[in-house]
Amino acid sequence: INQQIQMLSTENCKLIFEENAINQIAETAVLCNENVENIGARRLVTVIEKIMQDINVEASDIKKANQTKIYNIDKEFILKNVGDIGKGEDFDKFIL
């Protein structure tokens, strides 16, 4: 998460992760590890990459426009952006 915060700061974006978002990321990674091959903490990277997809695409446009943006990441954001894995479905997409 700190890596994402630092990386996006170079694109004029500030990420604020609520505690409930961090907990949801961990719960999602555990759920996926239980239902697919258990790859431990590497699953966290996969989940974080999935939830950050749209922000990462938007970030380069924000920097090009010489703007700044703050993203408040909460549990609802995680559930909205994690896709079917957050519902316990479609785990095949998350096999590394």
mmCIF file with all atom_site columns, C-alpha atoms in Angstrom:
data_model
loop_
_atom_site.group_PDB
_atom_site.id
_atom_site.type_symbol
_atom_site.label_atom_id
_atom_site.label_alt_id
_atom_site.label_comp_id
_atom_site.label_asym_id
_atom_site.label_entity_id
_atom_site.label_seq_id
_atom_site.pdbx_PDB_ins_code
_atom_site.Cartn_x
_atom_site.Cartn_y
_atom_site.Cartn_z
_atom_site.occupancy
_atom_site.B_iso_or_equiv
_atom_site.pdbx_formal_charge
_atom_site.auth_seq_id
_atom_site.auth_comp_id
_atom_site.auth_asym_id
_atom_site.auth_atom_id
_atom_site.pdbx_PDB_model_num
ATOM 1  C CA . ILE A 1 1  ? 0.000   0.000   0.000   1.00 0.00 ? 1  ILE A CA 1
ATOM 2  C CA . ASN A 1 2  ? 2.838   2.388   0.814   1.00 0.00 ? 2  ASN A CA 1
ATOM 3  C CA . GLN A 1 3  ? 4.373   1.586   -2.555  1.00 0.00 ? 3  GLN A CA 1
ATOM 4  C CA . GLN A 1 4  ? 1.117   2.600   -4.281  1.00 0.00 ? 4  GLN A CA 1
ATOM 5  C CA . ILE A 1 5  ? 0.928   5.792   -2.218  1.00 0.00 ? 5  ILE A CA 1
ATOM 6  C CA . GLN A 1 6  ? 4.478   6.772   -3.168  1.00 0.00 ? 6  GLN A CA 1
ATOM 7  C CA . MET A 1 7  ? 4.110   5.787   -6.812  1.00 0.00 ? 7  MET A CA 1
ATOM 8  C CA . LEU A 1 8  ? 0.891   7.773   -7.280  1.00 0.00 ? 8  LEU A CA 1
ATOM 9  C CA . SER A 1 9  ? 2.388   10.811  -5.559  1.00 0.00 ? 9  SER A CA 1
ATOM 10 C CA . THR A 1 10 ? 4.696   11.140  -8.583  1.00 0.00 ? 10 THR A CA 1
ATOM 11 C CA . GLU A 1 11 ? 1.522   11.540  -10.676 1.00 0.00 ? 11 GLU A CA 1
ATOM 12 C CA . ASN A 1 12 ? 0.155   14.373  -8.481  1.00 0.00 ? 12 ASN A CA 1
ATOM 13 C CA . CYS A 1 13 ? -2.265  11.983  -6.771  1.00 0.00 ? 13 CYS A CA 1
ATOM 14 C CA . LYS A 1 14 ? -2.682  11.427  -3.063  1.00 0.00 ? 14 LYS A CA 1
ATOM 15 C CA . LEU A 1 15 ? -4.043  8.114   -1.790  1.00 0.00 ? 15 LEU A CA 1
ATOM 16 C CA . ILE A 1 16 ? -5.643  7.896   1.625   1.00 0.00 ? 16 ILE A CA 1
ATOM 17 C CA . PHE A 1 17 ? -6.397  4.338   2.723   1.00 0.00 ? 17 PHE A CA 1
ATOM 18 C CA . GLU A 1 18 ? -8.980  3.978   5.465   1.00 0.00 ? 18 GLU A CA 1
ATOM 19 C CA . GLU A 1 19 ? -8.408  1.207   8.002   1.00 0.00 ? 19 GLU A CA 1
ATOM 20 C CA . ASN A 1 20 ? -11.507 -0.650  6.793   1.00 0.00 ? 20 ASN A CA 1
ATOM 21 C CA . ALA A 1 21 ? -10.069 -0.643  3.252   1.00 0.00 ? 21 ALA A CA 1
ATOM 22 C CA . ILE A 1 22 ? -6.837  -2.222  4.414   1.00 0.00 ? 22 ILE A CA 1
ATOM 23 C CA . ASN A 1 23 ? -8.804  -4.867  6.302   1.00 0.00 ? 23 ASN A CA 1
ATOM 24 C CA . GLN A 1 24 ? -10.933 -5.581  3.224   1.00 0.00 ? 24 GLN A CA 1
ATOM 25 C CA . ILE A 1 25 ? -7.848  -5.977  1.030   1.00 0.00 ? 25 ILE A CA 1
ATOM 26 C CA . ALA A 1 26 ? -6.443  -8.505  3.501   1.00 0.00 ? 26 ALA A CA 1
ATOM 27 C CA . GLU A 1 27 ? -9.760  -10.378 3.746   1.00 0.00 ? 27 GLU A CA 1
ATOM 28 C CA . THR A 1 28 ? -10.036 -10.547 -0.040  1.00 0.00 ? 28 THR A CA 1
ATOM 29 C CA . ALA A 1 29 ? -6.486  -11.905 -0.361  1.00 0.00 ? 29 ALA A CA 1
ATOM 30 C CA . VAL A 1 30 ? -7.173  -14.548 2.287   1.00 0.00 ? 30 VAL A CA 1
ATOM 31 C CA . LEU A 1 31 ? -10.424 -15.559 0.588   1.00 0.00 ? 31 LEU A CA 1
ATOM 32 C CA . CYS A 1 32 ? -8.677  -15.931 -2.736  1.00 0.00 ? 32 CYS A CA 1
ATOM 33 C CA . ASN A 1 33 ? -5.801  -17.912 -1.190  1.00 0.00 ? 33 ASN A CA 1
ATOM 34 C CA . GLU A 1 34 ? -8.322  -20.258 0.416   1.00 0.00 ? 34 GLU A CA 1
ATOM 35 C CA . ASN A 1 35 ? -10.126 -20.879 -2.869  1.00 0.00 ? 35 ASN A CA 1
ATOM 36 C CA . VAL A 1 36 ? -7.162  -20.973 -5.241  1.00 0.00 ? 36 VAL A CA 1
ATOM 37 C CA . GLU A 1 37 ? -3.520  -21.863 -4.761  1.00 0.00 ? 37 GLU A CA 1
ATOM 38 C CA . ASN A 1 38 ? -2.226  -20.351 -1.531  1.00 0.00 ? 38 ASN A CA 1
ATOM 39 C CA . ILE A 1 39 ? 0.604   -18.045 -2.551  1.00 0.00 ? 39 ILE A CA 1
ATOM 40 C CA . GLY A 1 40 ? 0.629   -16.109 0.687   1.00 0.00 ? 40 GLY A CA 1
ATOM 41 C CA . ALA A 1 41 ? 1.382   -12.404 0.742   1.00 0.00 ? 41 ALA A CA 1
ATOM 42 C CA . ARG A 1 42 ? 1.975   -12.292 -3.021  1.00 0.00 ? 42 ARG A CA 1
ATOM 43 C CA . ARG A 1 43 ? -1.798  -12.462 -3.324  1.00 0.00 ? 43 ARG A CA 1
ATOM 44 C CA . LEU A 1 44 ? -1.975  -9.039  -1.688  1.00 0.00 ? 44 LEU A CA 1
ATOM 45 C CA . VAL A 1 45 ? -0.064  -7.573  -4.623  1.00 0.00 ? 45 VAL A CA 1
ATOM 46 C CA . THR A 1 46 ? -2.553  -9.094  -7.062  1.00 0.00 ? 46 THR A CA 1
ATOM 47 C CA . VAL A 1 47 ? -5.548  -7.740  -5.145  1.00 0.00 ? 47 VAL A CA 1
ATOM 48 C CA . ILE A 1 48 ? -4.008  -4.271  -4.796  1.00 0.00 ? 48 ILE A CA 1
ATOM 49 C CA . GLU A 1 49 ? -3.173  -4.160  -8.507  1.00 0.00 ? 49 GLU A CA 1
ATOM 50 C CA . LYS A 1 50 ? -6.774  -5.056  -9.333  1.00 0.00 ? 50 LYS A CA 1
ATOM 51 C CA . ILE A 1 51 ? -8.313  -2.358  -7.152  1.00 0.00 ? 51 ILE A CA 1
ATOM 52 C CA . MET A 1 52 ? -5.846  0.271   -8.372  1.00 0.00 ? 52 MET A CA 1
ATOM 53 C CA . GLN A 1 53 ? -6.352  -0.333  -12.122 1.00 0.00 ? 53 GLN A CA 1
ATOM 54 C CA . ASP A 1 54 ? -8.661  2.596   -12.809 1.00 0.00 ? 54 ASP A CA 1
ATOM 55 C CA . ILE A 1 55 ? -6.723  5.000   -10.602 1.00 0.00 ? 55 ILE A CA 1
ATOM 56 C CA . ASN A 1 56 ? -3.437  4.070   -12.282 1.00 0.00 ? 56 ASN A CA 1
ATOM 57 C CA . VAL A 1 57 ? -4.927  4.768   -15.718 1.00 0.00 ? 57 VAL A CA 1
ATOM 58 C CA . GLU A 1 58 ? -6.435  8.064   -14.597 1.00 0.00 ? 58 GLU A CA 1
ATOM 59 C CA . ALA A 1 59 ? -3.276  9.201   -12.788 1.00 0.00 ? 59 ALA A CA 1
ATOM 60 C CA . SER A 1 60 ? -1.197  9.810   -15.892 1.00 0.00 ? 60 SER A CA 1
ATOM 61 C CA . ASP A 1 61 ? -3.953  12.026  -17.296 1.00 0.00 ? 61 ASP A CA 1
ATOM 62 C CA . ILE A 1 62 ? -4.071  14.007  -14.058 1.00 0.00 ? 62 ILE A CA 1
ATOM 63 C CA . LYS A 1 63 ? -0.359  14.707  -14.229 1.00 0.00 ? 63 LYS A CA 1
ATOM 64 C CA . LYS A 1 64 ? -0.501  15.618  -17.931 1.00 0.00 ? 64 LYS A CA 1
ATOM 65 C CA . ALA A 1 65 ? -3.266  18.122  -17.158 1.00 0.00 ? 65 ALA A CA 1
ATOM 66 C CA . ASN A 1 66 ? -1.100  19.555  -14.369 1.00 0.00 ? 66 ASN A CA 1
ATOM 67 C CA . GLN A 1 67 ? -3.819  18.812  -11.836 1.00 0.00 ? 67 GLN A CA 1
ATOM 68 C CA . THR A 1 68 ? -3.883  17.075  -8.468  1.00 0.00 ? 68 THR A CA 1
ATOM 69 C CA . LYS A 1 69 ? -6.366  14.601  -7.056  1.00 0.00 ? 69 LYS A CA 1
ATOM 70 C CA . ILE A 1 70 ? -7.010  12.985  -3.690  1.00 0.00 ? 70 ILE A CA 1
ATOM 71 C CA . TYR A 1 71 ? -8.434  9.473   -3.555  1.00 0.00 ? 71 TYR A CA 1
ATOM 72 C CA . ASN A 1 72 ? -10.057 8.310   -0.335  1.00 0.00 ? 72 ASN A CA 1
ATOM 73 C CA . ILE A 1 73 ? -9.918  4.533   -0.416  1.00 0.00 ? 73 ILE A CA 1
ATOM 74 C CA . ASP A 1 74 ? -12.459 2.904   1.879   1.00 0.00 ? 74 ASP A CA 1
ATOM 75 C CA . LYS A 1 75 ? -14.068 -0.518  2.140   1.00 0.00 ? 75 LYS A CA 1
ATOM 76 C CA . GLU A 1 76 ? -16.803 0.402   -0.327  1.00 0.00 ? 76 GLU A CA 1
ATOM 77 C CA . PHE A 1 77 ? -14.186 1.440   -2.901  1.00 0.00 ? 77 PHE A CA 1
ATOM 78 C CA . ILE A 1 78 ? -12.411 -1.899  -2.463  1.00 0.00 ? 78 ILE A CA 1
ATOM 79 C CA . LEU A 1 79 ? -15.617 -3.901  -2.863  1.00 0.00 ? 79 LEU A CA 1
ATOM 80 C CA . LYS A 1 80 ? -16.598 -1.882  -5.929  1.00 0.00 ? 80 LYS A CA 1
ATOM 81 C CA . ASN A 1 81 ? -13.229 -2.255  -7.647  1.00 0.00 ? 81 ASN A CA 1
ATOM 82 C CA . VAL A 1 82 ? -12.107 -5.740  -6.702  1.00 0.00 ? 82 VAL A CA 1
ATOM 83 C CA . GLY A 1 83 ? -14.596 -7.335  -9.069  1.00 0.00 ? 83 GLY A CA 1
ATOM 84 C CA . ASP A 1 84 ? -15.994 -10.834 -8.749  1.00 0.00 ? 84 ASP A CA 1
ATOM 85 C CA . ILE A 1 85 ? -13.257 -12.005 -6.416  1.00 0.00 ? 85 ILE A CA 1
ATOM 86 C CA . GLY A 1 86 ? -14.773 -9.836  -3.681  1.00 0.00 ? 86 GLY A CA 1
ATOM 87 C CA . LYS A 1 87 ? -17.931 -11.912 -3.968  1.00 0.00 ? 87 LYS A CA 1
ATOM 88 C CA . GLY A 1 88 ? -16.038 -15.181 -3.748  1.00 0.00 ? 88 GLY A CA 1
ATOM 89 C CA . GLU A 1 89 ? -16.416 -15.863 -7.473  1.00 0.00 ? 89 GLU A CA 1
ATOM 90 C CA . ASP A 1 90 ? -14.195 -15.996 -10.540 1.00 0.00 ? 90 ASP A CA 1
ATOM 91 C CA . PHE A 1 91 ? -10.956 -16.871 -8.757  1.00 0.00 ? 91 PHE A CA 1
ATOM 92 C CA . ASP A 1 92 ? -9.293  -18.184 -11.905 1.00 0.00 ? 92 ASP A CA 1
ATOM 93 C CA . LYS A 1 93 ? -8.455  -14.617 -12.955 1.00 0.00 ? 93 LYS A CA 1
ATOM 94 C CA . PHE A 1 94 ? -6.312  -14.236 -9.851  1.00 0.00 ? 94 PHE A CA 1
ATOM 95 C CA . ILE A 1 95 ? -4.072  -17.246 -10.301 1.00 0.00 ? 95 ILE A CA 1
ATOM 96 C CA . LEU A 1 96 ? -0.523  -16.025 -10.757 1.00 0.00 ? 96 LEU A CA 1
#
